[in-house]
PDB file of C-alpha atoms in Angstrom:
ATOM      1  CA  MET A 269      -0.913   9.225 -20.515  1.00  0.00           C
ATOM      2  CA  SER A 270      -3.897   8.014 -18.462  1.00  0.00           C
ATOM      3  CA  LYS A 271      -1.999   4.770 -17.807  1.00  0.00           C
ATOM      4  CA  PHE A 272       0.965   6.735 -16.462  1.00  0.00           C
ATOM      5  CA  LEU A 273      -1.274   8.898 -14.268  1.00  0.00           C
ATOM      6  CA  GLY A 274      -2.942   5.755 -12.925  1.00  0.00           C
ATOM      7  CA  TYR A 275       0.449   4.345 -11.897  1.00  0.00           C
ATOM      8  CA  VAL A 276       1.355   7.690 -10.286  1.00  0.00           C
ATOM      9  CA  VAL A 277      -1.880   7.809  -8.278  1.00  0.00           C
ATOM     10  CA  THR A 278      -1.406   4.203  -7.134  1.00  0.00           C
ATOM     11  CA  GLY A 279       2.237   4.875  -6.269  1.00  0.00           C
ATOM     12  CA  LEU A 280       1.411   7.971  -4.248  1.00  0.00           C
ATOM     13  CA  ALA A 281      -1.396   6.125  -2.432  1.00  0.00           C
ATOM     14  CA  ASN A 282       0.953   3.307  -1.408  1.00  0.00           C
ATOM     15  CA  GLY A 283       3.737   5.827  -0.795  1.00  0.00           C
ATOM     16  CA  THR A 284       1.694   7.471   1.934  1.00  0.00           C
ATOM     17  CA  ILE A 285       1.811   4.179   3.853  1.00  0.00           C
ATOM     18  CA  TYR A 286       5.616   4.034   3.503  1.00  0.00           C
ATOM     19  CA  ALA A 287       5.713   7.659   4.671  1.00  0.00           C
ATOM     20  CA  LEU A 288       3.563   6.903   7.735  1.00  0.00           C
ATOM     21  CA  VAL A 289       5.839   4.045   8.783  1.00  0.00           C
ATOM     22  CA  ALA A 290       8.990   6.084   8.032  1.00  0.00           C
ATOM     23  CA  LEU A 291       7.762   8.999  10.181  1.00  0.00           C
ATOM     24  CA  GLY A 292       7.345   6.608  13.118  1.00  0.00           C
ATOM     25  CA  VAL A 293      10.837   5.206  12.564  1.00  0.00           C
ATOM     26  CA  VAL A 294      12.401   8.685  12.423  1.00  0.00           C
ATOM     27  CA  ILE A 295      10.634  10.070  15.512  1.00  0.00           C
ATOM     28  CA  THR A 296      11.801   7.153  17.667  1.00  0.00           C
ATOM     29  CA  TYR A 297      15.315   6.999  16.221  1.00  0.00           C
ATOM     30  CA  ARG A 298      15.802  10.750  16.566  1.00  0.00           C
ATOM     31  CA  VAL A 299      15.539  10.656  20.343  1.00  0.00           C
ATOM     32  CA  SER A 300      16.607   7.109  21.252  1.00  0.00           C
ATOM     33  CA  ARG A 301      18.964   6.078  18.395  1.00  0.00           C
ATOM     34  CA  VAL A 302      17.059   2.794  18.074  1.00  0.00           C
ATOM     35  CA  ILE A 303      15.531   1.509  14.837  1.00  0.00           C
ATOM     36  CA  ASN A 304      12.300  -0.192  15.862  1.00  0.00           C
ATOM     37  CA  LEU A 305      12.032  -3.252  13.623  1.00  0.00           C
ATOM     38  CA  ALA A 306       8.710  -4.119  15.310  1.00  0.00           C
ATOM     39  CA  GLN A 307       7.043  -1.022  13.835  1.00  0.00           C
ATOM     40  CA  GLY A 308       5.243  -3.008  11.118  1.00  0.00           C
ATOM     41  CA  ALA A 309       4.151  -5.800  13.476  1.00  0.00           C
ATOM     42  CA  THR A 310       2.696  -3.158  15.806  1.00  0.00           C
ATOM     43  CA  GLY A 311       0.567  -1.845  12.930  1.00  0.00           C
ATOM     44  CA  VAL A 312      -0.682  -5.344  12.053  1.00  0.00           C
ATOM     45  CA  LEU A 313      -1.584  -6.107  15.676  1.00  0.00           C
ATOM     46  CA  ALA A 314      -3.552  -2.841  15.916  1.00  0.00           C
ATOM     47  CA  ALA A 315      -5.301  -3.445  12.565  1.00  0.00           C
ATOM     48  CA  PHE A 316      -6.346  -6.982  13.546  1.00  0.00           C
ATOM     49  CA  LEU A 317      -7.586  -5.698  16.914  1.00  0.00           C
ATOM     50  CA  PHE A 318      -9.627  -3.100  15.001  1.00  0.00           C
ATOM     51  CA  HIS A 319     -11.137  -5.689  12.632  1.00  0.00           C
ATOM     52  CA  TYR A 320     -11.703  -8.756  14.810  1.00  0.00           C
ATOM     53  CA  THR A 321     -12.295  -7.373  18.291  1.00  0.00           C
ATOM     54  CA  LEU A 322     -13.378  -3.741  18.215  1.00  0.00           C
ATOM     55  CA  MET A 323     -15.546  -3.924  15.078  1.00  0.00           C
ATOM     56  CA  GLY A 324     -16.327  -7.660  14.930  1.00  0.00           C
ATOM     57  CA  LYS A 325     -16.812  -8.654  18.579  1.00  0.00           C
ATOM     58  CA  PHE A 326     -17.778  -5.393  20.270  1.00  0.00           C
ATOM     59  CA  GLY A 327     -19.478  -3.726  17.298  1.00  0.00           C
ATOM     60  CA  MET A 328     -17.951  -0.339  18.024  1.00  0.00           C
ATOM     61  CA  PRO A 329     -18.662   2.606  15.705  1.00  0.00           C
ATOM     62  CA  VAL A 330     -15.878   3.009  13.119  1.00  0.00           C
ATOM     63  CA  ALA A 331     -14.627   6.297  14.560  1.00  0.00           C
ATOM     64  CA  VAL A 332     -14.439   4.950  18.117  1.00  0.00           C
ATOM     65  CA  ALA A 333     -12.754   1.721  16.963  1.00  0.00           C
ATOM     66  CA  THR A 334     -10.231   3.718  14.915  1.00  0.00           C
ATOM     67  CA  VAL A 335      -9.260   5.963  17.820  1.00  0.00           C
ATOM     68  CA  THR A 336      -9.076   2.949  20.168  1.00  0.00           C
ATOM     69  CA  ALA A 337      -6.809   1.042  17.749  1.00  0.00           C
ATOM     70  CA  ILE A 338      -4.491   4.050  17.404  1.00  0.00           C
ATOM     71  CA  LEU A 339      -4.324   4.434  21.201  1.00  0.00           C
ATOM     72  CA  PHE A 340      -3.602   0.697  21.431  1.00  0.00           C
ATOM     73  CA  GLY A 341      -0.681   1.196  19.041  1.00  0.00           C
ATOM     74  CA  ALA A 342       0.598   4.049  21.206  1.00  0.00           C
ATOM     75  CA  VAL A 343       0.457   1.860  24.319  1.00  0.00           C
ATOM     76  CA  LEU A 344       2.296  -0.931  22.471  1.00  0.00           C
ATOM     77  CA  GLY A 345       5.006   1.478  21.323  1.00  0.00           C
ATOM     78  CA  ALA A 346       5.478   2.866  24.829  1.00  0.00           C
ATOM     79  CA  GLY A 347       5.494  -0.641  26.286  1.00  0.00           C
ATOM     80  CA  VAL A 348       8.169  -1.848  23.865  1.00  0.00           C
ATOM     81  CA  GLU A 349      10.417   1.058  24.860  1.00  0.00           C
ATOM     82  CA  ARG A 350       9.787   0.753  28.585  1.00  0.00           C
ATOM     83  CA  PHE A 351      10.003  -3.004  29.048  1.00  0.00           C
ATOM     84  CA  ALA A 352      12.106  -4.286  26.113  1.00  0.00           C
ATOM     85  CA  VAL A 353      14.392  -1.570  24.756  1.00  0.00           C
ATOM     86  CA  ARG A 354      15.243   0.538  27.831  1.00  0.00           C
ATOM     87  CA  PRO A 355      16.788  -2.334  29.837  1.00  0.00           C
ATOM     88  CA  VAL A 356      19.313  -3.065  27.033  1.00  0.00           C
ATOM     89  CA  ARG A 357      19.728   0.378  25.436  1.00  0.00           C
ATOM     90  CA  HIS A 358      23.026   1.033  27.172  1.00  0.00           C
ATOM     91  CA  ARG A 359      24.478  -2.117  25.554  1.00  0.00           C
ATOM     92  CA  GLY A 360      24.481  -0.536  22.089  1.00  0.00           C
ATOM     93  CA  ALA A 361      22.871  -0.862  18.659  1.00  0.00           C
ATOM     94  CA  LEU A 362      23.317  -4.622  18.273  1.00  0.00           C
ATOM     95  CA  ALA A 363      21.443  -5.354  21.507  1.00  0.00           C
ATOM     96  CA  THR A 364      18.549  -3.021  20.647  1.00  0.00           C
ATOM     97  CA  LEU A 365      18.250  -4.399  17.107  1.00  0.00           C
ATOM     98  CA  THR A 366      18.134  -7.920  18.539  1.00  0.00           C
ATOM     99  CA  VAL A 367      15.446  -6.917  21.034  1.00  0.00           C
ATOM    100  CA  THR A 368      13.232  -5.196  18.459  1.00  0.00           C
ATOM    101  CA  THR A 369      13.626  -8.229  16.171  1.00  0.00           C
ATOM    102  CA  GLY A 370      12.439 -10.403  19.049  1.00  0.00           C
ATOM    103  CA  VAL A 371       9.465  -8.110  19.622  1.00  0.00           C
ATOM    104  CA  LEU A 372       8.672  -8.290  15.886  1.00  0.00           C
ATOM    105  CA  LEU A 373       8.554 -12.098  16.015  1.00  0.00           C
ATOM    106  CA  MET A 374       6.567 -12.086  19.268  1.00  0.00           C
ATOM    107  CA  PHE A 375       3.924  -9.666  17.928  1.00  0.00           C
ATOM    108  CA  SER A 376       3.611 -11.630  14.647  1.00  0.00           C
ATOM    109  CA  GLU A 377       3.124 -14.930  16.480  1.00  0.00           C
ATOM    110  CA  LEU A 378       0.766 -13.287  18.979  1.00  0.00           C
ATOM    111  CA  THR A 379      -1.419 -12.168  16.071  1.00  0.00           C
ATOM    112  CA  VAL A 380      -1.588 -15.735  14.755  1.00  0.00           C
ATOM    113  CA  GLN A 381      -2.331 -17.218  18.186  1.00  0.00           C
ATOM    114  CA  ILE A 382      -5.149 -14.764  18.939  1.00  0.00           C
ATOM    115  CA  TRP A 383      -6.857 -14.392  15.551  1.00  0.00           C
ATOM    116  CA  GLY A 384      -5.497 -17.287  13.478  1.00  0.00           C
ATOM    117  CA  PRO A 385      -3.327 -17.390  10.347  1.00  0.00           C
ATOM    118  CA  ASN A 386      -6.004 -16.114   7.939  1.00  0.00           C
ATOM    119  CA  ASN A 387      -5.664 -12.919   5.916  1.00  0.00           C
ATOM    120  CA  PRO A 388      -9.075 -11.323   6.361  1.00  0.00           C
ATOM    121  CA  PRO A 389     -10.688  -8.893   3.902  1.00  0.00           C
ATOM    122  CA  ILE A 390     -10.913  -5.840   6.137  1.00  0.00           C
ATOM    123  CA  ALA A 391     -13.256  -3.042   5.186  1.00  0.00           C
ATOM    124  CA  SER A 392     -11.932   0.472   4.821  1.00  0.00           C
ATOM    125  CA  VAL A 393     -12.736   3.082   7.431  1.00  0.00           C
ATOM    126  CA  PHE A 394     -13.389   5.434   4.505  1.00  0.00           C
ATOM    127  CA  SER A 395     -15.606   5.297   1.433  1.00  0.00           C
ATOM    128  CA  ASP A 396     -14.599   3.554  -1.812  1.00  0.00           C
ATOM    129  CA  HIS A 397     -16.228   6.315  -3.842  1.00  0.00           C
ATOM    130  CA  VAL A 398     -13.989   7.265  -6.793  1.00  0.00           C
ATOM    131  CA  VAL A 399     -13.146  10.906  -7.396  1.00  0.00           C
ATOM    132  CA  HIS A 400     -12.076  11.545 -10.985  1.00  0.00           C
ATOM    133  CA  ILE A 401      -9.009  13.727 -11.521  1.00  0.00           C
ATOM    134  CA  GLY A 402      -8.485  14.251 -15.258  1.00  0.00           C
ATOM    135  CA  ASN A 403      -8.509  10.845 -16.958  1.00  0.00           C
ATOM    136  CA  THR A 404      -7.758   8.870 -13.825  1.00  0.00           C
ATOM    137  CA  GLY A 405      -9.559   8.235 -10.576  1.00  0.00           C
ATOM    138  CA  VAL A 406      -8.680   8.142  -6.913  1.00  0.00           C
ATOM    139  CA  THR A 407     -10.776   6.738  -4.068  1.00  0.00           C
ATOM    140  CA  VAL A 408     -11.827   8.629  -0.976  1.00  0.00           C
ATOM    141  CA  HIS A 409      -9.765   6.104   1.021  1.00  0.00           C
ATOM    142  CA  GLN A 410      -6.622   7.060  -0.924  1.00  0.00           C
ATOM    143  CA  LEU A 411      -7.304  10.767  -0.456  1.00  0.00           C
ATOM    144  CA  ALA A 412      -7.938  10.226   3.262  1.00  0.00           C
ATOM    145  CA  THR A 413      -4.672   8.302   3.571  1.00  0.00           C
ATOM    146  CA  ALA A 414      -2.778  11.170   1.954  1.00  0.00           C
ATOM    147  CA  ALA A 415      -4.550  13.645   4.252  1.00  0.00           C
ATOM    148  CA  ALA A 416      -3.564  11.533   7.269  1.00  0.00           C
ATOM    149  CA  VAL A 417       0.101  11.736   6.248  1.00  0.00           C
ATOM    150  CA  VAL A 418      -0.096  15.511   5.767  1.00  0.00           C
ATOM    151  CA  LEU A 419      -1.834  16.020   9.123  1.00  0.00           C
ATOM    152  CA  LEU A 420       0.576  13.711  10.954  1.00  0.00           C
ATOM    153  CA  SER A 421       3.620  15.371   9.357  1.00  0.00           C
ATOM    154  CA  GLY A 422       2.320  18.856  10.163  1.00  0.00           C
ATOM    155  CA  GLY A 423       1.380  17.839  13.690  1.00  0.00           C
ATOM    156  CA  LEU A 424       4.785  16.299  14.358  1.00  0.00           C
ATOM    157  CA  TYR A 425       6.517  19.380  12.935  1.00  0.00           C
ATOM    158  CA  LEU A 426       4.549  21.707  15.214  1.00  0.00           C
ATOM    159  CA  LEU A 427       5.060  19.389  18.188  1.00  0.00           C
ATOM    160  CA  LEU A 428       8.828  19.276  17.672  1.00  0.00           C
ATOM    161  CA  ALA A 429       9.365  22.895  16.594  1.00  0.00           C
ATOM    162  CA  ARG A 430       6.919  24.888  18.718  1.00  0.00           C
ATOM    163  CA  THR A 431       6.446  23.073  22.049  1.00  0.00           C
ATOM    164  CA  TRP A 432       8.334  22.371  25.257  1.00  0.00           C
ATOM    165  CA  PHE A 433       8.146  18.680  24.407  1.00  0.00           C
ATOM    166  CA  GLY A 434       9.862  19.280  21.048  1.00  0.00           C
ATOM    167  CA  ALA A 435      12.607  21.308  22.720  1.00  0.00           C
ATOM    168  CA  GLY A 436      13.106  18.410  25.114  1.00  0.00           C
ATOM    169  CA  VAL A 437      13.366  15.934  22.219  1.00  0.00           C
ATOM    170  CA  THR A 438      15.995  18.116  20.546  1.00  0.00           C
ATOM    171  CA  ALA A 439      17.959  18.477  23.786  1.00  0.00           C
ATOM    172  CA  ILE A 440      17.941  14.731  24.422  1.00  0.00           C
ATOM    173  CA  ALA A 441      18.925  14.006  20.814  1.00  0.00           C
ATOM    174  CA  GLN A 442      21.971  16.261  21.204  1.00  0.00           C
ATOM    175  CA  ASP A 443      23.059  15.359  24.734  1.00  0.00           C
ATOM    176  CA  PRO A 444      20.858  13.197  26.988  1.00  0.00           C
ATOM    177  CA  GLY A 445      23.240  13.570  29.905  1.00  0.00           C
ATOM    178  CA  ALA A 446      23.027  17.376  29.858  1.00  0.00           C
ATOM    179  CA  ALA A 447      19.250  17.170  29.365  1.00  0.00           C
ATOM    180  CA  ARG A 448      18.969  15.099  32.531  1.00  0.00           C
ATOM    181  CA  ILE A 449      21.177  17.532  34.480  1.00  0.00           C
ATOM    182  CA  VAL A 450      18.885  20.472  33.634  1.00  0.00           C
ATOM    183  CA  GLY A 451      15.906  18.502  34.885  1.00  0.00           C
ATOM    184  CA  LEU A 452      14.274  17.150  31.745  1.00  0.00           C
ATOM    185  CA  PRO A 453      12.359  13.864  32.227  1.00  0.00           C
ATOM    186  CA  VAL A 454      14.534  12.038  29.694  1.00  0.00           C
ATOM    187  CA  ASN A 455      13.002   8.590  30.029  1.00  0.00           C
ATOM    188  CA  GLY A 456       9.467   9.986  29.988  1.00  0.00           C
ATOM    189  CA  ILE A 457      10.084  11.965  26.789  1.00  0.00           C
ATOM    190  CA  ILE A 458      11.690   8.946  25.108  1.00  0.00           C
ATOM    191  CA  THR A 459       8.723   6.752  26.060  1.00  0.00           C
ATOM    192  CA  ALA A 460       6.337   9.410  24.696  1.00  0.00           C
ATOM    193  CA  THR A 461       8.132   9.451  21.326  1.00  0.00           C
ATOM    194  CA  TRP A 462       7.831   5.665  21.123  1.00  0.00           C
ATOM    195  CA  ALA A 463       4.117   6.034  21.853  1.00  0.00           C
ATOM    196  CA  ILE A 464       3.894   8.451  18.908  1.00  0.00           C
ATOM    197  CA  GLY A 465       5.757   5.936  16.754  1.00  0.00           C
ATOM    198  CA  GLY A 466       3.362   3.161  17.826  1.00  0.00           C
ATOM    199  CA  ALA A 467       0.334   5.334  17.057  1.00  0.00           C
ATOM    200  CA  SER A 468       1.667   6.116  13.563  1.00  0.00           C
ATOM    201  CA  ALA A 469       2.247   2.373  12.995  1.00  0.00           C
ATOM    202  CA  ALA A 470      -1.351   1.638  13.995  1.00  0.00           C
ATOM    203  CA  LEU A 471      -2.616   4.353  11.646  1.00  0.00           C
ATOM    204  CA  ALA A 472      -0.461   2.916   8.840  1.00  0.00           C
ATOM    205  CA  GLY A 473      -1.957  -0.529   9.500  1.00  0.00           C
ATOM    206  CA  LEU A 474      -5.514   0.829   9.303  1.00  0.00           C
ATOM    207  CA  MET A 475      -4.737   2.702   6.071  1.00  0.00           C
ATOM    208  CA  TYR A 476      -2.796  -0.206   4.501  1.00  0.00           C
ATOM    209  CA  ILE A 477      -5.489  -2.847   4.892  1.00  0.00           C
ATOM    210  CA  HIS A 478      -7.698  -1.524   2.134  1.00  0.00           C
ATOM    211  CA  LEU A 479      -4.921  -0.864  -0.378  1.00  0.00           C
ATOM    212  CA  ASN A 480      -3.278  -4.268  -0.025  1.00  0.00           C
ATOM    213  CA  SER A 481      -3.955  -7.668   1.526  1.00  0.00           C
ATOM    214  CA  LEU A 482      -2.765  -7.747   5.111  1.00  0.00           C
ATOM    215  CA  ASP A 483      -1.012 -10.715   6.668  1.00  0.00           C
ATOM    216  CA  GLN A 484       1.129 -10.975   9.770  1.00  0.00           C
ATOM    217  CA  ILE A 485       4.370  -9.800   8.119  1.00  0.00           C
ATOM    218  CA  SER A 486       3.170  -7.602   5.237  1.00  0.00           C
ATOM    219  CA  LEU A 487       3.785  -4.358   7.133  1.00  0.00           C
ATOM    220  CA  THR A 488       7.260  -5.592   8.056  1.00  0.00           C
ATOM    221  CA  PHE A 489       8.087  -5.640   4.333  1.00  0.00           C
ATOM    222  CA  VAL A 490       6.659  -2.118   4.177  1.00  0.00           C
ATOM    223  CA  LEU A 491       8.963  -1.207   7.075  1.00  0.00           C
ATOM    224  CA  ILE A 492      12.021  -2.431   5.157  1.00  0.00           C
ATOM    225  CA  SER A 493      11.112  -0.177   2.228  1.00  0.00           C
ATOM    226  CA  SER A 494      10.310   2.659   4.615  1.00  0.00           C
ATOM    227  CA  LEU A 495      13.869   2.472   5.945  1.00  0.00           C
ATOM    228  CA  VAL A 496      14.924   3.761   2.517  1.00  0.00           C
ATOM    229  CA  ALA A 497      12.710   6.800   3.092  1.00  0.00           C
ATOM    230  CA  ALA A 498      14.044   7.287   6.623  1.00  0.00           C
ATOM    231  CA  ALA A 499      17.652   6.949   5.396  1.00  0.00           C
ATOM    232  CA  LEU A 500      17.014   9.706   2.853  1.00  0.00           C
ATOM    233  CA  GLY A 501      16.728  12.151   5.751  1.00  0.00           C
ATOM    234  CA  GLY A 502      19.516  10.579   7.765  1.00  0.00           C
ATOM    235  CA  PHE A 503      16.873   9.153  10.174  1.00  0.00           C
ATOM    236  CA  ASN A 504      16.480  12.736  11.397  1.00  0.00           C
ATOM    237  CA  SER A 505      14.360  14.734   8.926  1.00  0.00           C
ATOM    238  CA  LEU A 506      10.587  14.224   8.981  1.00  0.00           C
ATOM    239  CA  PRO A 507       9.931  16.093   5.677  1.00  0.00           C
ATOM    240  CA  LEU A 508      12.587  14.067   3.830  1.00  0.00           C
ATOM    241  CA  ALA A 509      11.259  10.837   5.334  1.00  0.00           C
ATOM    242  CA  GLY A 510       7.763  11.718   4.110  1.00  0.00           C
ATOM    243  CA  ALA A 511       9.035  12.644   0.642  1.00  0.00           C
ATOM    244  CA  GLY A 512      11.127   9.482   0.551  1.00  0.00           C
ATOM    245  CA  GLY A 513       8.062   7.378   1.353  1.00  0.00           C
ATOM    246  CA  LEU A 514       6.183   8.853  -1.602  1.00  0.00           C
ATOM    247  CA  ALA A 515       9.235   8.273  -3.836  1.00  0.00           C
ATOM    248  CA  VAL A 516       9.412   4.609  -2.799  1.00  0.00           C
ATOM    249  CA  GLY A 517       5.727   4.184  -3.610  1.00  0.00           C
ATOM    250  CA  LEU A 518       6.240   5.727  -7.065  1.00  0.00           C
ATOM    251  CA  ILE A 519       9.261   3.492  -7.766  1.00  0.00           C
ATOM    252  CA  PHE A 520       7.239   0.375  -6.913  1.00  0.00           C
ATOM    253  CA  SER A 521       4.202   1.400  -8.919  1.00  0.00           C
ATOM    254  CA  LEU A 522       5.983   2.604 -12.077  1.00  0.00           C
ATOM    255  CA  SER A 523       8.471  -0.285 -12.184  1.00  0.00           C
ATOM    256  CA  GLN A 524       5.788  -2.936 -11.683  1.00  0.00           C
ATOM    257  CA  GLY A 525       3.545  -1.193 -14.198  1.00  0.00           C
ATOM    258  CA  TYR A 526       6.056  -0.908 -17.021  1.00  0.00           C
ATOM    259  CA  ALA A 527       8.330  -3.922 -16.356  1.00  0.00           C
ATOM    260  CA  SER A 528       7.107  -7.519 -16.347  1.00  0.00           C
ATOM    261  CA  THR A 529      10.086  -8.839 -14.356  1.00  0.00           C
ATOM    262  CA  ALA A 530       9.044 -10.082 -10.926  1.00  0.00           C
ATOM    263  CA  GLY A 531      10.761  -8.275  -8.054  1.00  0.00           C
ATOM    264  CA  ILE A 532      11.976  -5.345 -10.163  1.00  0.00           C
ATOM    265  CA  GLY A 533      10.355  -2.893  -7.750  1.00  0.00           C
ATOM    266  CA  GLU A 534      12.203  -4.309  -4.741  1.00  0.00           C
ATOM    267  CA  LEU A 535      15.485  -4.318  -6.713  1.00  0.00           C
ATOM    268  CA  LEU A 536      15.143  -0.650  -7.629  1.00  0.00           C
ATOM    269  CA  VAL A 537      14.218   0.334  -4.069  1.00  0.00           C
ATOM    270  CA  PHE A 538      17.305  -1.347  -2.624  1.00  0.00           C
ATOM    271  CA  ILE A 539      19.467   0.216  -5.335  1.00  0.00           C
ATOM    272  CA  ALA A 540      17.982   3.548  -4.246  1.00  0.00           C
ATOM    273  CA  LEU A 541      18.890   2.721  -0.627  1.00  0.00           C
ATOM    274  CA  LEU A 542      22.487   1.998  -1.661  1.00  0.00           C
ATOM    275  CA  VAL A 543      22.673   5.268  -3.608  1.00  0.00           C
ATOM    276  CA  VAL A 544      21.255   7.233  -0.665  1.00  0.00           C
ATOM    277  CA  LEU A 545      23.694   5.692   1.817  1.00  0.00           C
ATOM    278  CA  VAL A 546      26.683   6.354  -0.468  1.00  0.00           C
ATOM    279  CA  ALA A 547      25.530   9.919  -1.166  1.00  0.00           C
ATOM    280  CA  ARG A 548      25.107  10.622   2.555  1.00  0.00           C
ATOM    281  CA  SER A 549      28.370   8.963   3.601  1.00  0.00           C
ATOM    282  CA  GLY A 550      30.129  12.329   3.789  1.00  0.00           C
ATOM    283  CA  LYS A 551      27.329  14.136   5.640  1.00  0.00           C
ATOM    284  CA  PRO A 552      27.136  14.531   9.439  1.00  0.00           C
ATOM    285  CA  GLN A 553      25.155  11.727  11.101  1.00  0.00           C
ATOM    286  CA  LEU A 554      23.411  11.505  14.445  1.00  0.00           C
ATOM    287  CA  ASP A 555      25.950  10.085  16.837  1.00  0.00           C
ATOM    288  CA  VAL A 556      25.339   6.938  18.791  1.00  0.00           C
ATOM    289  CA  VAL A 557      24.515   8.012  22.329  1.00  0.00           C
ATOM    290  CA  ALA A 558      25.817   5.808  25.101  1.00  0.00           C
ATOM    291  CA  GLU A 559      24.323   7.702  28.036  1.00  0.00           C
ATOM    292  CA  PHE A 560      20.599   7.834  28.701  1.00  0.00           C
TER     293      PHE A 560
END
C-alpha cells in the first residue's frame, strides 16, 4: 500500500507541472484560438535565466529572482503574440502552428547559444524537507508546486469570472468582431492573455527543475502530454485542464511503477488523448475565428 501511495504522490507532484503548462495553453487558446507550441521552451528559457543569470551571475535573492523570471516569461509570451503570431493569425491554424513551432526551435537554440548544451543541477526555490503523510512522504517543494497550481487556477478563475478583463476575454472568444465594435481593446487583451500563458510557463519551468532533469526540450515533451489535459476540457475549461494534468501525472507514475516496459507511460497517455478526442467529437467546440 505504501508503494502505491508513493506512486500517487509522485504522480500528483509531476501532474501539477502538466496542469501548469495546460492552464497556459488553455488561457491563450481560449481567446486567440492558437496552440502555443513554444510554451515549454518559454519555461526552459525562464528557468535557465533564473539559474545562470539571476542567481548565478547577479546573486539575486531567491524570491526576487523567482518573480523576475516569471515576469520574463510574461514578456516572452506577450512578445511571441505581438511579433510572431499576430502578423499571421488571419492566415489560419496551419500558419500559427508553423510560427509557434519556429519560435520553439528558436528559443531552444537560443538557450544553447547563451548558456551551453549542459543540463545543470538547479536548486529548488523551496526546501527539500520531507513531510510524512501516513506511510509515505512528500517534500515541501512538491507541496509548494501543488499550492502554486491551486493559487494559479483560483486566480485565473476569479480573473475570468469576476473582472472586466475576464468579460472581455469571454466576449472576444465568442465574437472578436463584435467585441471590437463595442470598444474593447481586442489586441491588448489577447496580448495580456499570452503574457499570462508565458508567466505560467515560467512558473512551470521553475517548479519542474527540481522534480526532473531539465534540458532544452524536456518541457516541450511535458507540453505534448499537457495537450491531453487541455483537450479534456476542449481547450476551454481551466478546471478540467488542471484535473487532466493531474490525471496525466498519475498515469505516468503508476504505469512506470508497475510496468517494466519502456515507454508504457507515453503509450497510455496518447491512448487517453485518442479516447478524449473521440469522446468529445460530438460536443460543441470553440470555432475557429477568422476575424481579429
